[in-house]
């Protein structure tokens, strides 16, 4: 049975260490405008269920679609972004990017007090597998984040990693086709 997952990476939102602990920042004006565009792009896809990370920026990116479809958004804390390192551990951007890159080649690597790729998969993949079971044959939108989206894709296809993550945009949309629980194809819909 064919099931579709539409990963919607969140729109632009300012990053704040303080806000990240409380669900992250809300979308910027551009992020809000892009969320409306996401709704326009997916509004005719016959979406059956809307799911999101519990972080504000992910929920807000799929909220216009939920309003258009008159559907609720089911939130999962397990789908929040992967913490690369502790928010108490300031990291220069170059070191941050090197840490992300290494985490995709060594799935047990993490920066101080961060989460490994393996740990992120262990919390997120059970939710994805449950969604594929509970909504088999349906179309599922998931409001998500770049790193956790790539980590989930890597679970189903090991070719996904740092280079894929690096080329994604905010927002971004990927349509995944599953046959039962096997990933068959991935198509980028955001233009």
mmCIF file of C-alpha atoms in Angstrom:
data_model
loop_
_atom_site.group_PDB
_atom_site.id
_atom_site.type_symbol
_atom_site.label_atom_id
_atom_site.label_comp_id
_atom_site.label_asym_id
_atom_site.label_seq_id
_atom_site.Cartn_x
_atom_site.Cartn_y
_atom_site.Cartn_z
ATOM 1 C CA UNK A 1 0.000 0.000 0.000
ATOM 2 C CA UNK A 2 1.394 3.408 -1.002
ATOM 3 C CA UNK A 3 1.633 6.093 1.673
ATOM 4 C CA UNK A 4 2.969 9.606 1.180
ATOM 5 C CA UNK A 5 4.776 11.773 3.697
ATOM 6 C CA UNK A 6 5.283 15.429 2.867
ATOM 7 C CA UNK A 7 8.145 16.805 4.928
ATOM 8 C CA UNK A 8 7.739 20.566 5.309
ATOM 9 C CA UNK A 9 10.910 22.124 6.678
ATOM 10 C CA UNK A 10 10.042 25.236 8.660
ATOM 11 C CA UNK A 11 10.328 28.754 7.308
ATOM 12 C CA UNK A 12 12.759 31.422 8.424
ATOM 13 C CA UNK A 13 12.722 32.119 12.163
ATOM 14 C CA UNK A 14 15.306 33.975 14.236
ATOM 15 C CA UNK A 15 17.325 31.667 16.482
ATOM 16 C CA UNK A 16 17.421 32.420 20.186
ATOM 17 C CA UNK A 17 19.088 30.259 22.851
ATOM 18 C CA UNK A 18 16.548 31.424 25.429
ATOM 19 C CA UNK A 19 13.513 30.717 23.229
ATOM 20 C CA UNK A 20 14.833 27.340 22.020
ATOM 21 C CA UNK A 21 14.311 25.889 25.492
ATOM 22 C CA UNK A 22 10.646 26.955 25.336
ATOM 23 C CA UNK A 23 9.719 25.719 21.861
ATOM 24 C CA UNK A 24 11.816 28.023 19.734
ATOM 25 C CA UNK A 25 11.142 31.318 18.030
ATOM 26 C CA UNK A 26 8.131 32.146 15.902
ATOM 27 C CA UNK A 27 8.428 32.664 12.158
ATOM 28 C CA UNK A 28 9.744 35.932 10.740
ATOM 29 C CA UNK A 29 7.580 37.997 8.360
ATOM 30 C CA UNK A 30 9.208 36.157 5.443
ATOM 31 C CA UNK A 31 8.587 32.844 7.200
ATOM 32 C CA UNK A 32 4.886 33.685 7.580
ATOM 33 C CA UNK A 33 4.620 34.651 3.897
ATOM 34 C CA UNK A 34 6.346 31.408 2.907
ATOM 35 C CA UNK A 35 3.986 29.383 5.139
ATOM 36 C CA UNK A 36 1.073 30.775 3.117
ATOM 37 C CA UNK A 37 2.877 29.643 -0.037
ATOM 38 C CA UNK A 38 3.309 26.168 1.490
ATOM 39 C CA UNK A 39 -0.478 26.035 1.984
ATOM 40 C CA UNK A 40 -1.030 27.068 -1.635
ATOM 41 C CA UNK A 41 1.368 24.376 -2.889
ATOM 42 C CA UNK A 42 -0.098 21.552 -0.780
ATOM 43 C CA UNK A 43 -3.732 22.647 -0.625
ATOM 44 C CA UNK A 44 -4.773 20.416 -3.540
ATOM 45 C CA UNK A 45 -2.737 17.347 -2.541
ATOM 46 C CA UNK A 46 -5.673 15.722 -0.661
ATOM 47 C CA UNK A 47 -3.779 15.652 2.628
ATOM 48 C CA UNK A 48 -5.321 13.305 5.210
ATOM 49 C CA UNK A 49 -3.426 14.249 8.363
ATOM 50 C CA UNK A 50 -1.177 17.060 9.593
ATOM 51 C CA UNK A 51 1.612 16.352 12.063
ATOM 52 C CA UNK A 52 4.344 18.604 13.406
ATOM 53 C CA UNK A 53 7.265 18.942 15.718
ATOM 54 C CA UNK A 54 6.129 20.761 18.840
ATOM 55 C CA UNK A 55 8.519 23.665 18.096
ATOM 56 C CA UNK A 56 6.718 26.881 17.127
ATOM 57 C CA UNK A 57 8.503 27.443 13.803
ATOM 58 C CA UNK A 58 7.535 23.985 12.493
ATOM 59 C CA UNK A 59 3.883 24.248 13.626
ATOM 60 C CA UNK A 60 3.538 27.784 12.278
ATOM 61 C CA UNK A 61 4.850 26.717 8.866
ATOM 62 C CA UNK A 62 1.993 24.204 8.444
ATOM 63 C CA UNK A 63 -0.694 26.248 10.259
ATOM 64 C CA UNK A 64 -1.990 28.048 7.119
ATOM 65 C CA UNK A 65 -2.392 24.614 5.478
ATOM 66 C CA UNK A 66 -4.257 23.317 8.550
ATOM 67 C CA UNK A 67 -6.558 26.343 8.418
ATOM 68 C CA UNK A 68 -7.150 25.878 4.681
ATOM 69 C CA UNK A 69 -7.974 22.181 5.139
ATOM 70 C CA UNK A 70 -9.836 22.750 8.429
ATOM 71 C CA UNK A 71 -7.677 20.130 10.139
ATOM 72 C CA UNK A 72 -5.945 19.965 13.493
ATOM 73 C CA UNK A 73 -2.170 19.587 13.764
ATOM 74 C CA UNK A 74 -1.025 16.572 15.794
ATOM 75 C CA UNK A 75 2.165 17.483 17.660
ATOM 76 C CA UNK A 76 5.014 15.166 18.587
ATOM 77 C CA UNK A 77 7.847 16.197 20.887
ATOM 78 C CA UNK A 78 9.844 13.307 19.385
ATOM 79 C CA UNK A 79 10.050 15.234 16.095
ATOM 80 C CA UNK A 80 11.767 18.345 17.495
ATOM 81 C CA UNK A 81 15.071 19.437 16.018
ATOM 82 C CA UNK A 82 18.174 17.567 17.080
ATOM 83 C CA UNK A 83 20.284 19.555 19.534
ATOM 84 C CA UNK A 84 23.758 19.565 17.991
ATOM 85 C CA UNK A 85 25.261 20.604 21.332
ATOM 86 C CA UNK A 86 24.056 21.993 24.627
ATOM 87 C CA UNK A 87 22.586 25.481 24.422
ATOM 88 C CA UNK A 88 25.050 26.273 27.225
ATOM 89 C CA UNK A 89 27.984 25.432 24.948
ATOM 90 C CA UNK A 90 28.643 28.249 22.440
ATOM 91 C CA UNK A 91 30.045 26.918 19.164
ATOM 92 C CA UNK A 92 31.558 28.958 16.316
ATOM 93 C CA UNK A 93 29.632 28.359 13.066
ATOM 94 C CA UNK A 94 32.539 26.579 11.340
ATOM 95 C CA UNK A 95 32.850 24.123 14.240
ATOM 96 C CA UNK A 96 29.047 23.742 14.295
ATOM 97 C CA UNK A 97 29.015 22.749 10.599
ATOM 98 C CA UNK A 98 31.950 20.361 11.050
ATOM 99 C CA UNK A 99 30.077 18.749 13.947
ATOM 100 C CA UNK A 100 26.953 18.276 11.837
ATOM 101 C CA UNK A 101 29.000 16.820 8.972
ATOM 102 C CA UNK A 102 30.799 14.370 11.268
ATOM 103 C CA UNK A 103 27.488 13.332 12.870
ATOM 104 C CA UNK A 104 26.254 12.037 9.522
ATOM 105 C CA UNK A 105 29.349 9.896 8.888
ATOM 106 C CA UNK A 106 29.682 8.716 12.502
ATOM 107 C CA UNK A 107 26.130 8.316 13.780
ATOM 108 C CA UNK A 108 27.388 7.959 17.367
ATOM 109 C CA UNK A 109 29.258 11.288 17.343
ATOM 110 C CA UNK A 110 27.925 14.329 19.130
ATOM 111 C CA UNK A 111 29.232 17.615 20.400
ATOM 112 C CA UNK A 112 29.153 18.393 24.153
ATOM 113 C CA UNK A 113 25.721 17.544 25.565
ATOM 114 C CA UNK A 114 24.302 17.167 22.061
ATOM 115 C CA UNK A 115 22.353 14.312 20.516
ATOM 116 C CA UNK A 116 23.865 11.748 18.160
ATOM 117 C CA UNK A 117 22.243 10.840 14.866
ATOM 118 C CA UNK A 118 21.507 7.406 16.335
ATOM 119 C CA UNK A 119 19.792 8.918 19.403
ATOM 120 C CA UNK A 120 17.731 11.247 17.212
ATOM 121 C CA UNK A 121 16.660 8.288 15.053
ATOM 122 C CA UNK A 122 15.750 6.276 18.149
ATOM 123 C CA UNK A 123 13.285 8.966 19.265
ATOM 124 C CA UNK A 124 11.902 10.001 15.857
ATOM 125 C CA UNK A 125 11.709 6.786 13.809
ATOM 126 C CA UNK A 126 9.120 5.052 16.043
ATOM 127 C CA UNK A 127 6.792 8.014 15.403
ATOM 128 C CA UNK A 128 7.374 7.825 11.645
ATOM 129 C CA UNK A 129 6.764 4.048 11.599
ATOM 130 C CA UNK A 130 3.592 4.504 13.669
ATOM 131 C CA UNK A 131 2.338 7.168 11.258
ATOM 132 C CA UNK A 132 3.068 4.855 8.311
ATOM 133 C CA UNK A 133 1.021 2.121 10.041
ATOM 134 C CA UNK A 134 -1.820 4.261 11.382
ATOM 135 C CA UNK A 135 -2.257 6.182 8.124
ATOM 136 C CA UNK A 136 -1.306 3.505 5.576
ATOM 137 C CA UNK A 137 -2.488 4.497 2.118
ATOM 138 C CA UNK A 138 -2.914 8.131 3.194
ATOM 139 C CA UNK A 139 -1.101 11.434 2.703
ATOM 140 C CA UNK A 140 0.657 12.849 5.771
ATOM 141 C CA UNK A 141 2.199 16.308 6.139
ATOM 142 C CA UNK A 142 4.916 16.664 8.775
ATOM 143 C CA UNK A 143 6.122 20.099 9.893
ATOM 144 C CA UNK A 144 9.790 19.512 10.582
ATOM 145 C CA UNK A 145 13.362 20.796 10.824
ATOM 146 C CA UNK A 146 16.337 20.359 8.515
ATOM 147 C CA UNK A 147 18.523 18.176 10.679
ATOM 148 C CA UNK A 148 15.887 15.774 12.012
ATOM 149 C CA UNK A 149 14.334 15.505 8.523
ATOM 150 C CA UNK A 150 17.718 14.489 7.091
ATOM 151 C CA UNK A 151 18.293 12.060 9.968
ATOM 152 C CA UNK A 152 14.921 10.411 9.281
ATOM 153 C CA UNK A 153 15.667 10.194 5.555
ATOM 154 C CA UNK A 154 19.081 8.668 6.369
ATOM 155 C CA UNK A 155 17.334 5.897 8.322
ATOM 156 C CA UNK A 156 15.431 4.862 5.180
ATOM 157 C CA UNK A 157 18.236 5.627 2.681
ATOM 158 C CA UNK A 158 21.840 5.867 3.904
ATOM 159 C CA UNK A 159 22.822 8.195 1.040
ATOM 160 C CA UNK A 160 21.161 11.124 2.844
ATOM 161 C CA UNK A 161 23.496 13.192 4.975
ATOM 162 C CA UNK A 162 25.356 16.462 5.315
ATOM 163 C CA UNK A 163 25.379 17.432 1.613
ATOM 164 C CA UNK A 164 21.609 16.952 1.372
ATOM 165 C CA UNK A 165 21.024 18.909 4.592
ATOM 166 C CA UNK A 166 23.292 21.732 3.403
ATOM 167 C CA UNK A 167 21.302 22.288 0.193
ATOM 168 C CA UNK A 168 17.855 22.401 1.819
ATOM 169 C CA UNK A 169 16.082 25.736 2.154
ATOM 170 C CA UNK A 170 13.772 27.383 4.685
ATOM 171 C CA UNK A 171 11.076 26.439 4.014
ATOM 172 C CA UNK A 172 11.390 23.312 1.916
ATOM 173 C CA UNK A 173 9.017 20.520 0.907
ATOM 174 C CA UNK A 174 9.859 16.894 0.105
ATOM 175 C CA UNK A 175 7.278 14.329 -0.988
ATOM 176 C CA UNK A 176 8.257 10.821 0.124
ATOM 177 C CA UNK A 177 6.583 7.770 -1.390
ATOM 178 C CA UNK A 178 6.508 4.652 0.781
ATOM 179 C CA UNK A 179 5.425 1.172 -0.209
ATOM 180 C CA UNK A 180 4.499 -0.282 3.145
ATOM 181 C CA UNK A 181 7.465 0.985 5.193
ATOM 182 C CA UNK A 182 10.024 1.072 2.389
ATOM 183 C CA UNK A 183 10.988 4.440 0.945
ATOM 184 C CA UNK A 184 10.510 4.310 -2.836
ATOM 185 C CA UNK A 185 11.100 7.910 -3.933
ATOM 186 C CA UNK A 186 11.732 11.456 -2.755
ATOM 187 C CA UNK A 187 10.670 14.490 -4.779
ATOM 188 C CA UNK A 188 11.389 18.106 -3.909
ATOM 189 C CA UNK A 189 8.246 20.218 -4.332
ATOM 190 C CA UNK A 190 9.429 23.622 -3.082
ATOM 191 C CA UNK A 191 10.587 25.936 -5.849
#
